[in-house]
Each structure stands twice: as C-alpha cells, then as structure tokens.
Coordinates of C-alpha atoms in Angstrom, one line a residue:
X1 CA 33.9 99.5 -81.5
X2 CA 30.9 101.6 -80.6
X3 CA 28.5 98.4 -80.5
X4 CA 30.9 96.4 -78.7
X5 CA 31.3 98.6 -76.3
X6 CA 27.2 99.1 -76.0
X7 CA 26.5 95.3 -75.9
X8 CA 29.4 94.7 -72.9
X9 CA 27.4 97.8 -71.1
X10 CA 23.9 95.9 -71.6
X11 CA 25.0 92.6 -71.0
X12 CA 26.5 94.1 -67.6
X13 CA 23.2 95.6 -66.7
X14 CA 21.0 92.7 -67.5
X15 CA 23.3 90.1 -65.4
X16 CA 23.4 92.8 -62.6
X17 CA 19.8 93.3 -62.8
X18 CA 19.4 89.5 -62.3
X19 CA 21.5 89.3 -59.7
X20 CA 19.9 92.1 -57.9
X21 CA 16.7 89.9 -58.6
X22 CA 18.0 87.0 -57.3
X23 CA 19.1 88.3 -54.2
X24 CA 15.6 90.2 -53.8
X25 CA 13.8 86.8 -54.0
X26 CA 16.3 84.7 -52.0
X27 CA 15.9 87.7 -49.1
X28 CA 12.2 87.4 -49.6
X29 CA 11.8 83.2 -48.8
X30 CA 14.5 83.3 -46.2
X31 CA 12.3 86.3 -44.6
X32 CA 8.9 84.1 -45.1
X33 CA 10.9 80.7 -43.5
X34 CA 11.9 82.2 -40.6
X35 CA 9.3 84.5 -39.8
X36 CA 5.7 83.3 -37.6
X37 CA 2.3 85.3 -37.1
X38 CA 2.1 86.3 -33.9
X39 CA -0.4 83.3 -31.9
X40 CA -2.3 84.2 -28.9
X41 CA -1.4 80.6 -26.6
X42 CA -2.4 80.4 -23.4
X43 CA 0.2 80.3 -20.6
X44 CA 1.9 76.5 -20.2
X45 CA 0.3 75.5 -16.2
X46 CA 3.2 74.9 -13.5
X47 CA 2.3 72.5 -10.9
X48 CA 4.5 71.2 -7.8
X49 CA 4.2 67.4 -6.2
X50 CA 5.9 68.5 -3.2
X51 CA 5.2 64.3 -2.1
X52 CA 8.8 63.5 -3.9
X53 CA 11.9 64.2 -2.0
X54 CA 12.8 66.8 -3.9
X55 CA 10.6 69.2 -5.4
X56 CA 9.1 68.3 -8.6
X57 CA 8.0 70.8 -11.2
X58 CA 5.6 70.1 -13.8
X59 CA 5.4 72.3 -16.7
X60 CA 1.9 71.4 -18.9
X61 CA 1.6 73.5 -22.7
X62 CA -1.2 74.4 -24.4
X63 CA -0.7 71.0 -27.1
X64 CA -0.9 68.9 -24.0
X65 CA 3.2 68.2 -23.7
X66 CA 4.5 68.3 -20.3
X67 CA 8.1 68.2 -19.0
X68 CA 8.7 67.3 -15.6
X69 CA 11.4 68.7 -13.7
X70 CA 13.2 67.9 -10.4
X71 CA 14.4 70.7 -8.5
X72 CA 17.3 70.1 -6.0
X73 CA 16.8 72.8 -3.0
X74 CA 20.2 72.5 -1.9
X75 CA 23.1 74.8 -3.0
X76 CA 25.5 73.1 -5.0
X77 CA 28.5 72.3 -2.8
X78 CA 31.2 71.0 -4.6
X79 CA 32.9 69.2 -1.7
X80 CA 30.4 67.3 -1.6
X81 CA 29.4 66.7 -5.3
X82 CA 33.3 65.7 -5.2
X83 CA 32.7 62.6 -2.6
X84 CA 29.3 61.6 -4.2
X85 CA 31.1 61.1 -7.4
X86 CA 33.9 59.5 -5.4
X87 CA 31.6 57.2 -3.7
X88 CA 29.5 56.5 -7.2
X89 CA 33.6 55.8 -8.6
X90 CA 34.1 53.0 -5.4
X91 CA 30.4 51.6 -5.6
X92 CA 30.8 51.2 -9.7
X93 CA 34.2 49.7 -9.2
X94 CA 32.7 47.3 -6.4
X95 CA 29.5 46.3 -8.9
X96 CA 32.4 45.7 -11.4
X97 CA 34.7 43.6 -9.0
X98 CA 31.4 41.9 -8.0
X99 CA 30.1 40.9 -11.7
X100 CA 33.7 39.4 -12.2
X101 CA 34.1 37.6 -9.3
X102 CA 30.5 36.2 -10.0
X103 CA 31.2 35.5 -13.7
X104 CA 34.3 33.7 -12.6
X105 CA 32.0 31.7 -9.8
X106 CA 29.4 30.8 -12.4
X107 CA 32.0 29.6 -15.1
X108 CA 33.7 27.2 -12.3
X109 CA 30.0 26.2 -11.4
X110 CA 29.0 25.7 -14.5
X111 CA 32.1 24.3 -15.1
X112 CA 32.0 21.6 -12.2
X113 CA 28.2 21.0 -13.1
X114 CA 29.4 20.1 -16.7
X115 CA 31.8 17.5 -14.7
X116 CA 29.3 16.0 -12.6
X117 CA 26.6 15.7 -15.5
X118 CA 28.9 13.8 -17.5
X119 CA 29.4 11.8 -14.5
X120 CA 25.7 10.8 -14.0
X121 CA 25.2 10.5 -17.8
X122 CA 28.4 7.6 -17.5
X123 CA 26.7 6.3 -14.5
X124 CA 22.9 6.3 -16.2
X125 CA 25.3 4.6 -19.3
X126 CA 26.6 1.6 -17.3
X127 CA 23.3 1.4 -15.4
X128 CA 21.0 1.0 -18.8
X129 CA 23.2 -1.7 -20.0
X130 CA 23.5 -3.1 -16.6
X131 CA 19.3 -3.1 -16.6
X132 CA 19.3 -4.4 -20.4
X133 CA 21.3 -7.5 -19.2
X134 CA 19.1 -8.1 -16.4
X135 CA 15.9 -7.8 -18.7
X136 CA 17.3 -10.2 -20.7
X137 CA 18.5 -12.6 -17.8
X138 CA 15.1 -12.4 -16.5
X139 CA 13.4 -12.8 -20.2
X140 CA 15.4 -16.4 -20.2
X141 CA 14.1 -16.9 -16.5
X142 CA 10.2 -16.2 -17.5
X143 CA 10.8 -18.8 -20.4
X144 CA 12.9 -21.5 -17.8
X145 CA 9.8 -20.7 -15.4
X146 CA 7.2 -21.3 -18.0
X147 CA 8.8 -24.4 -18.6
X148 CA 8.8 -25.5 -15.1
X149 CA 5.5 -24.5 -14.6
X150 CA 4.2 -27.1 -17.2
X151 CA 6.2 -29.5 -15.9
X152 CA 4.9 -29.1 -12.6
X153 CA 1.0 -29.1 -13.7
X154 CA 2.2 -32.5 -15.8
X155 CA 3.3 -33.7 -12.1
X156 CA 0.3 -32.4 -10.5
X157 CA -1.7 -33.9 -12.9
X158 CA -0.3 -37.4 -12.0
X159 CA -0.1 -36.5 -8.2
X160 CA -4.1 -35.9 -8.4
X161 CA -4.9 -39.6 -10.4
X162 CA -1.9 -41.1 -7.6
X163 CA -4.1 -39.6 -5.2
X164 CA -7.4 -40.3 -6.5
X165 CA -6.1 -43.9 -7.2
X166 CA -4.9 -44.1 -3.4
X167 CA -8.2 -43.0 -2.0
X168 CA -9.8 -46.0 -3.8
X169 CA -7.4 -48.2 -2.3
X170 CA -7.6 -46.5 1.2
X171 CA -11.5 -47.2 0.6
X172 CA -11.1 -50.6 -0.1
X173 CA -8.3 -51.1 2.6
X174 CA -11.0 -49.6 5.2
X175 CA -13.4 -52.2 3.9
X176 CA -11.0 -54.7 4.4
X177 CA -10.0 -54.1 7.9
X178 CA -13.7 -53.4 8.6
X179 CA -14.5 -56.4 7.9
X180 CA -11.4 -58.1 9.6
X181 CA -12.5 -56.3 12.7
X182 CA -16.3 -57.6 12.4
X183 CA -15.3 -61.0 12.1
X184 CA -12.9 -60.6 14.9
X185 CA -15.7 -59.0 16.9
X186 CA -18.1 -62.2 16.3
X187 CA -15.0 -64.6 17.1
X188 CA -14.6 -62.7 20.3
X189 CA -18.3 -62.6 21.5
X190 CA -18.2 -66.5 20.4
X191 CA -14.8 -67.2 22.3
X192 CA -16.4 -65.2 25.8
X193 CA -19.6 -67.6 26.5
X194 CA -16.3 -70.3 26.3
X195 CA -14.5 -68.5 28.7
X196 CA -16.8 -68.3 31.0
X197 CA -18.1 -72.0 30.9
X198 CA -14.4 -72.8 31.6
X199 CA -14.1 -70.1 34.5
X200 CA -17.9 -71.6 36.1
X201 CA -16.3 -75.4 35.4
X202 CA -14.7 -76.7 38.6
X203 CA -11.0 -77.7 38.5
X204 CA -9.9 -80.8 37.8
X205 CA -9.1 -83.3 41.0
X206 CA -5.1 -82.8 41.8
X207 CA -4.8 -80.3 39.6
X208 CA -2.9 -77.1 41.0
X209 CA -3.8 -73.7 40.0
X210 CA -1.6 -71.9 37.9
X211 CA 0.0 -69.2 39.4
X212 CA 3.8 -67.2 39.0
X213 CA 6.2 -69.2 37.3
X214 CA 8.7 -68.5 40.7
X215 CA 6.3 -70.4 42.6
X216 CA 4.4 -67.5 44.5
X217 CA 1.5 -67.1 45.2
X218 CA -0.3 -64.0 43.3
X219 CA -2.8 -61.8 44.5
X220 CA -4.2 -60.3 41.5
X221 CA -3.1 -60.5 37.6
X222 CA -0.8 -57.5 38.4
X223 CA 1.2 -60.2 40.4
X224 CA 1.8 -62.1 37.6
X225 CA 2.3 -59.8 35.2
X226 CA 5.2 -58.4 37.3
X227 CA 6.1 -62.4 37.7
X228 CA 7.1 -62.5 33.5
X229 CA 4.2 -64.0 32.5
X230 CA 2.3 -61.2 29.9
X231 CA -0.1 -63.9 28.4
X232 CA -3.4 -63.8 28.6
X233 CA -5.0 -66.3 30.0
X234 CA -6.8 -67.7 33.0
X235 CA -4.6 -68.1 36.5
X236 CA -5.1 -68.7 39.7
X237 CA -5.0 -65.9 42.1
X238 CA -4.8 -66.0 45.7
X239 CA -6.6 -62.7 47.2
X240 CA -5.9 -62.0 51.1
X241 CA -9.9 -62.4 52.1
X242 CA -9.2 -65.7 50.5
X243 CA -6.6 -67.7 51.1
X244 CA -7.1 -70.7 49.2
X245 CA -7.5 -68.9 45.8
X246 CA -9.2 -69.2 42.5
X247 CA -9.4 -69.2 38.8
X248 CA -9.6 -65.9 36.5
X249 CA -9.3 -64.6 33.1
X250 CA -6.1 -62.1 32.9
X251 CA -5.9 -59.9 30.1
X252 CA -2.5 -58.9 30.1
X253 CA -2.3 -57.1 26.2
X254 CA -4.7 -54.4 26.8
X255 CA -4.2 -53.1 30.2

C-alpha cells in the first residue's frame, strides 16, 4: 500500500509538472505571435484635391499604399437621405420598367425581323428558280441563235455569188445597151442629112401640106400636137409673118 500510494503521488506530480510546462510554452508562442518590436515609420502624408465636388482626402503610407477618401461637408440630414433613397427607389424601378419594356420591344422586333427574313429568303427562293429557268431558256436561245446565225452566213454567202453574178450581168447588160445606143446614135446622124434633103426638096406640084387632121391651119408643131397628132414627123405650118406656110420637122416624143 505504501508504494502505491508513492507512485499515484509521483505520477500526479510528473503529469502536473507537464501540464504546467505546457501551459508555460503555449503562453510563451502566443506571447511571441502577437507581440511586434516597436518600428520607427514615418507619418502616412494627407493631401486634399479640393478640384472634386466634395472634398477628397488622400492618405499616402510609408510602403507606398494610399486610400483615398471622399469627405461629404454636409451634415447628414436624414429627411433628405430619406428622399434620395426614395428617388434612387423610383429611378431603379423606372431603369427596371425601361429594360422590360425594351426587352419586350426587341423580342417583337426581333421577332417581326425573323418574319420578314423568311419572307425575303421565300422571295430570293422563287427568284433563283425563276433566274435558273431563264438561264436555261436563254441557253436554248444562244444554241437556236447559233443556228440561225449559220444559216444566215450560208444565205449571205449565196447573196454575195447572186450579187457578184448580177454585177457581171449588169456589166454585160450596160455593154449591151451601150452599144444599142451607139448604133442608134450613128442611125440617127445617118437619118438627119435625109431629113434635111427632104425639108430643102421642094414640094411636089398639087400636093397640099400636111397640116391638123381637123383641117386648120397650124401655127407651130404645138398646133398640131394639141390637134391629136403626137407623131413625129414633118408638117406644114402656117406662121402669121407667113401666111402661105411651109414644111418642118416636129419632134413630138421628146418635147
């Protein structure tokens, strides 16, 4: 019983000596954590930008932080801080009421553009395939016209030798009459010298000159012309300075 009794008492000052030591160094870090050495800083500058409505403060440390701080020189009134807060309530309820009804605008105009795209995309549809149909319609008119077009240099081929053949008979045709009116020139020039031998030769005894087929007597070839006979010939032709008349050549065809 004795050594029990002097173990429990040793065991009880051993565990209360470490507890006492735990304590001692728990104290001891918690002391070293929270305590600082005293630093000499120097004092943080204050500067004021008095440009600003209100009153701006400017606090710079020694590590080269700043805070800036805005200083309202007006006493706090709390009428008014009520009816700022009341108009801040009424102009965020406004923004709000505004942002809906614009959401709601935008959606119905996005809405109606949607429509009308679909629209323009039918209308671009129908006009592609109306534009396809028409390339083709004009694909099968190129080939028509290509056609044509040979036909019509085959017929201007032919045109050209008709042509060329027609001048060659125009050329031989001018010969011709050329030649018709040459010997019709000579026949003339032979038939004149005639003329006038049977003009210069003296009418025949008895013989009456020829004159209107009514009987009167004619004062020029006009006279007889009038008269019905257009002939050309010679007639007798009784002028007023001469009364008893005499025998001339009428040309009645040319003039």
């Amino acid at each position: 019983p004795q050594r029990m009794s002097c173990g429990y008492i040793l065991c009880t000052v051993l565990l209360s000596v470490a507890v006492l030591l735990a304590v001692t160094v728990t104290g001891a870090i918690l002391f070293m954590n929270h305590y600082h050495t005293p630093v000499t800083e120097s004092p943080p500058v204050i500067s004021t930008n008095p440009e600003e409505a209100n009153a701006l403060v400017t606090i710079e440390k020694a590590d080269s932080s700043r805070i800036n701080i805005f200083i309202d020189p007006n006493c706090p009134d709390a009428a008014g801080t009520f009816g700022r807060l009341e108009g801040l309530q009424t102009s965020l309820l406004r923004a709000v009421t505004d942002h809906d009804a614009e959401a709601k605008a935008t959606k119905s105009q996005q809405k109606a553009l949607l429509v009308t795209v679909a629209d323009e995309v039918a209308k671009l549809l129908t006009h592609a395939v109306q534009l396809r149909a028409d390339c083709d319609g004009l694909k099968k008119g190129h080939s028509a016209m290509g056609q044509e077009l040979s036909a019509l240099q085959g017929e201007q081929g032919r045109l050209i030798q008709l042509l060329s053949e027609s001048q060659t008979n125009m050329a031989r045709l001018v010969s011709s009459v050329s030649d018709v009116l040459d010997t019709l020139q000579k026949e003339r020039g032979a038939a004149r010298p005639r003329l006038k031998a049977d003009l210069q030769r003296a009418p025949a005894r008895g013989a009456r000159p020829r004159g209107c087929s009514n009987g009167s007597r004619p004062r020029d070839c006009f006279d007889i012309y009038a008269s019905g006979q257009q002939e050309d010939g010679i007639y007798s032709i009784f002028p007023t300075h001469y009364p008893s008349g005499f025998q001339v050549y009428c040309d009645m065809t040319t003039d």
